[in-house]
Amino acid sequence: MELRVYLAGQIHDDWRDTVKQKADEKGVQAKFVHPQENHSRSDDVGEDILGPQPNKEIKDDKASSINNFRTKLLMERSDAVIIYFGENYKQWNTAMDAGIAIQAGKPTILIRDENLIHPLKELSNQATVTVETIDQAIDVLGYVYE
């Protein structure tokens, strides 16, 4: 059995590569899907598909619609969602994806550092499992196969 896992979180660093590497190292069979990681592509997809837009607000709205379509499709087809809250970037999209996954009843693993316990306490309370490291998240996935 191979799990399909959606990786929700910011797209500004390589944390997803770390998840994939750790899963390989621990023999966890999973296919990982995620938001568009090319930031320019994500920002420009509305105009790339629909053509030039009259202003930045409409450009962002069109891109958001297409990005939300992609996220919804990939998340709905996933068996579980790993939600990663790092410290270096604003996490608005991560919080939105977490809410969607929890509301959809997806099994969720929330990764948050110890210093984010208080700001994420309500979200953590709604997640299926909350951990502090990527290694712990992979160990939770690995436990499925025992």
Short mmCIF file of C-alpha atoms in Angstrom, two decimals:
data_model
loop_
_atom_site.label_atom_id
_atom_site.label_comp_id
_atom_site.label_asym_id
_atom_site.label_seq_id
_atom_site.Cartn_x
_atom_site.Cartn_y
_atom_site.Cartn_z
CA MET A 1 0.00 0.00 0.00
CA GLU A 2 1.29 3.43 -0.90
CA LEU A 3 -0.13 6.46 0.85
CA ARG A 4 -0.73 9.70 -1.03
CA VAL A 5 0.22 12.57 1.27
CA TYR A 6 -0.41 16.26 0.64
CA LEU A 7 2.37 18.50 2.01
CA ALA A 8 0.79 21.79 3.12
CA GLY A 9 3.09 24.66 3.97
CA GLN A 10 5.14 27.55 2.66
CA ILE A 11 6.98 27.20 -0.64
CA HIS A 12 10.07 29.27 0.11
CA ASP A 13 12.52 26.59 1.23
CA ASP A 14 13.24 22.89 0.75
CA TRP A 15 11.35 21.36 3.69
CA ARG A 16 9.42 19.09 1.29
CA ASP A 17 12.67 17.63 0.00
CA THR A 18 13.58 16.82 3.61
CA VAL A 19 10.24 15.04 4.11
CA LYS A 20 10.75 12.97 0.95
CA GLN A 21 14.35 12.12 1.88
CA LYS A 22 13.42 11.06 5.42
CA ALA A 23 10.54 8.94 4.11
CA ASP A 24 12.93 7.19 1.70
CA GLU A 25 15.50 6.64 4.46
CA LYS A 26 12.87 5.10 6.75
CA GLY A 27 11.26 3.01 4.01
CA VAL A 28 7.92 4.80 4.21
CA GLN A 29 6.05 4.23 0.98
CA ALA A 30 4.28 7.45 0.10
CA LYS A 31 3.62 9.62 -2.90
CA PHE A 32 3.88 13.26 -1.91
CA VAL A 33 1.89 16.01 -3.60
CA HIS A 34 1.90 19.69 -2.76
CA PRO A 35 1.16 23.26 -3.82
CA GLN A 36 2.96 24.71 -6.81
CA GLU A 37 6.49 25.33 -5.56
CA ASN A 38 7.50 27.69 -8.35
CA HIS A 39 6.48 30.99 -6.77
CA SER A 40 6.47 32.92 -10.05
CA ARG A 41 4.34 30.25 -11.72
CA SER A 42 1.91 30.32 -8.81
CA ASP A 43 1.64 34.12 -8.93
CA ASP A 44 1.34 34.32 -12.72
CA VAL A 45 -0.78 31.25 -13.54
CA GLY A 46 -3.98 33.30 -13.91
CA GLU A 47 -2.48 35.49 -16.60
CA ASP A 48 -0.59 32.58 -18.15
CA ILE A 49 -3.88 30.76 -18.72
CA LEU A 50 -6.44 33.57 -19.01
CA GLY A 51 -4.34 36.36 -20.45
CA PRO A 52 -3.46 39.80 -19.09
CA GLN A 53 -5.66 41.12 -16.29
CA PRO A 54 -6.59 44.78 -15.77
CA ASN A 55 -4.98 45.19 -12.33
CA LYS A 56 -3.02 43.40 -9.58
CA GLU A 57 -6.10 42.55 -7.53
CA ILE A 58 -7.80 40.75 -10.40
CA LYS A 59 -4.49 39.11 -11.40
CA ASP A 60 -4.15 37.75 -7.85
CA ASP A 61 -7.80 36.66 -7.80
CA LYS A 62 -7.47 34.69 -11.04
CA ALA A 63 -4.22 33.04 -9.89
CA SER A 64 -5.78 32.22 -6.52
CA SER A 65 -8.76 30.53 -8.17
CA ILE A 66 -6.50 28.28 -10.23
CA ASN A 67 -4.16 27.56 -7.30
CA ASN A 68 -7.16 26.74 -5.09
CA PHE A 69 -8.49 24.38 -7.77
CA ARG A 70 -5.13 22.58 -7.83
CA THR A 71 -4.91 22.41 -4.04
CA LYS A 72 -8.47 21.17 -3.63
CA LEU A 73 -8.03 18.44 -6.22
CA LEU A 74 -4.71 17.21 -4.86
CA MET A 75 -5.80 17.40 -1.22
CA GLU A 76 -9.10 15.60 -1.84
CA ARG A 77 -7.26 12.76 -3.57
CA SER A 78 -4.79 12.43 -0.69
CA ASP A 79 -4.99 9.92 2.13
CA ALA A 80 -3.40 12.27 4.66
CA VAL A 81 -2.05 15.80 4.99
CA ILE A 82 1.19 16.91 6.61
CA ILE A 83 0.98 20.54 7.68
CA TYR A 84 4.32 22.22 8.27
CA PHE A 85 4.63 25.51 10.15
CA GLY A 86 8.14 26.89 9.91
CA GLU A 87 9.34 30.06 11.55
CA ASN A 88 10.80 32.09 8.71
CA TYR A 89 7.77 32.93 6.57
CA LYS A 90 4.23 34.14 7.04
CA GLN A 91 2.03 31.07 7.14
CA TRP A 92 -1.34 32.27 5.81
CA ASN A 93 -1.61 29.60 3.12
CA THR A 94 -0.47 26.93 5.55
CA ALA A 95 -3.22 27.90 7.99
CA MET A 96 -5.80 27.94 5.20
CA ASP A 97 -4.74 24.51 3.94
CA ALA A 98 -4.78 23.15 7.49
CA GLY A 99 -8.33 24.38 8.02
CA ILE A 100 -9.49 22.89 4.72
CA ALA A 101 -7.88 19.52 5.48
CA ILE A 102 -9.32 19.36 9.00
CA GLN A 103 -12.77 20.45 7.81
CA ALA A 104 -12.66 17.76 5.10
CA GLY A 105 -11.92 15.12 7.73
CA LYS A 106 -8.48 14.29 6.34
CA PRO A 107 -6.07 12.65 8.77
CA THR A 108 -3.58 15.41 9.54
CA ILE A 109 -0.12 15.61 11.02
CA LEU A 110 0.73 19.12 12.19
CA ILE A 111 4.44 19.90 12.50
CA ARG A 112 5.23 22.91 14.62
CA ASP A 113 8.24 23.94 16.64
CA GLU A 114 8.00 24.22 20.41
CA ASN A 115 7.88 28.04 20.25
CA LEU A 116 4.70 27.80 18.12
CA ILE A 117 2.74 25.81 20.70
CA HIS A 118 0.79 28.82 21.95
CA PRO A 119 0.00 30.54 18.63
CA LEU A 120 -1.13 27.25 17.06
CA LYS A 121 -2.91 25.75 20.07
CA GLU A 122 -6.42 25.73 18.54
CA LEU A 123 -5.20 24.35 15.23
CA SER A 124 -3.09 21.75 17.01
CA ASN A 125 -6.12 20.71 19.01
CA GLN A 126 -8.02 20.01 15.78
CA ALA A 127 -5.22 18.16 13.99
CA THR A 128 -5.18 14.37 14.22
CA VAL A 129 -1.58 14.34 15.45
CA THR A 130 0.79 17.17 16.41
CA VAL A 131 4.56 16.72 16.34
CA GLU A 132 7.60 18.98 16.54
CA THR A 133 9.85 17.56 13.82
CA ILE A 134 9.73 16.15 10.31
CA ASP A 135 11.30 12.93 11.65
CA GLN A 136 8.39 12.50 14.05
CA ALA A 137 5.88 13.07 11.24
CA ILE A 138 7.55 10.40 9.10
CA ASP A 139 7.55 8.03 12.09
CA VAL A 140 3.78 8.56 12.41
CA LEU A 141 3.34 7.68 8.72
CA GLY A 142 5.65 4.69 9.16
CA TYR A 143 3.51 3.39 12.03
CA VAL A 144 0.65 2.90 9.54
CA TYR A 145 2.67 0.09 7.96
CA GLU A 146 3.44 -1.82 11.15
#
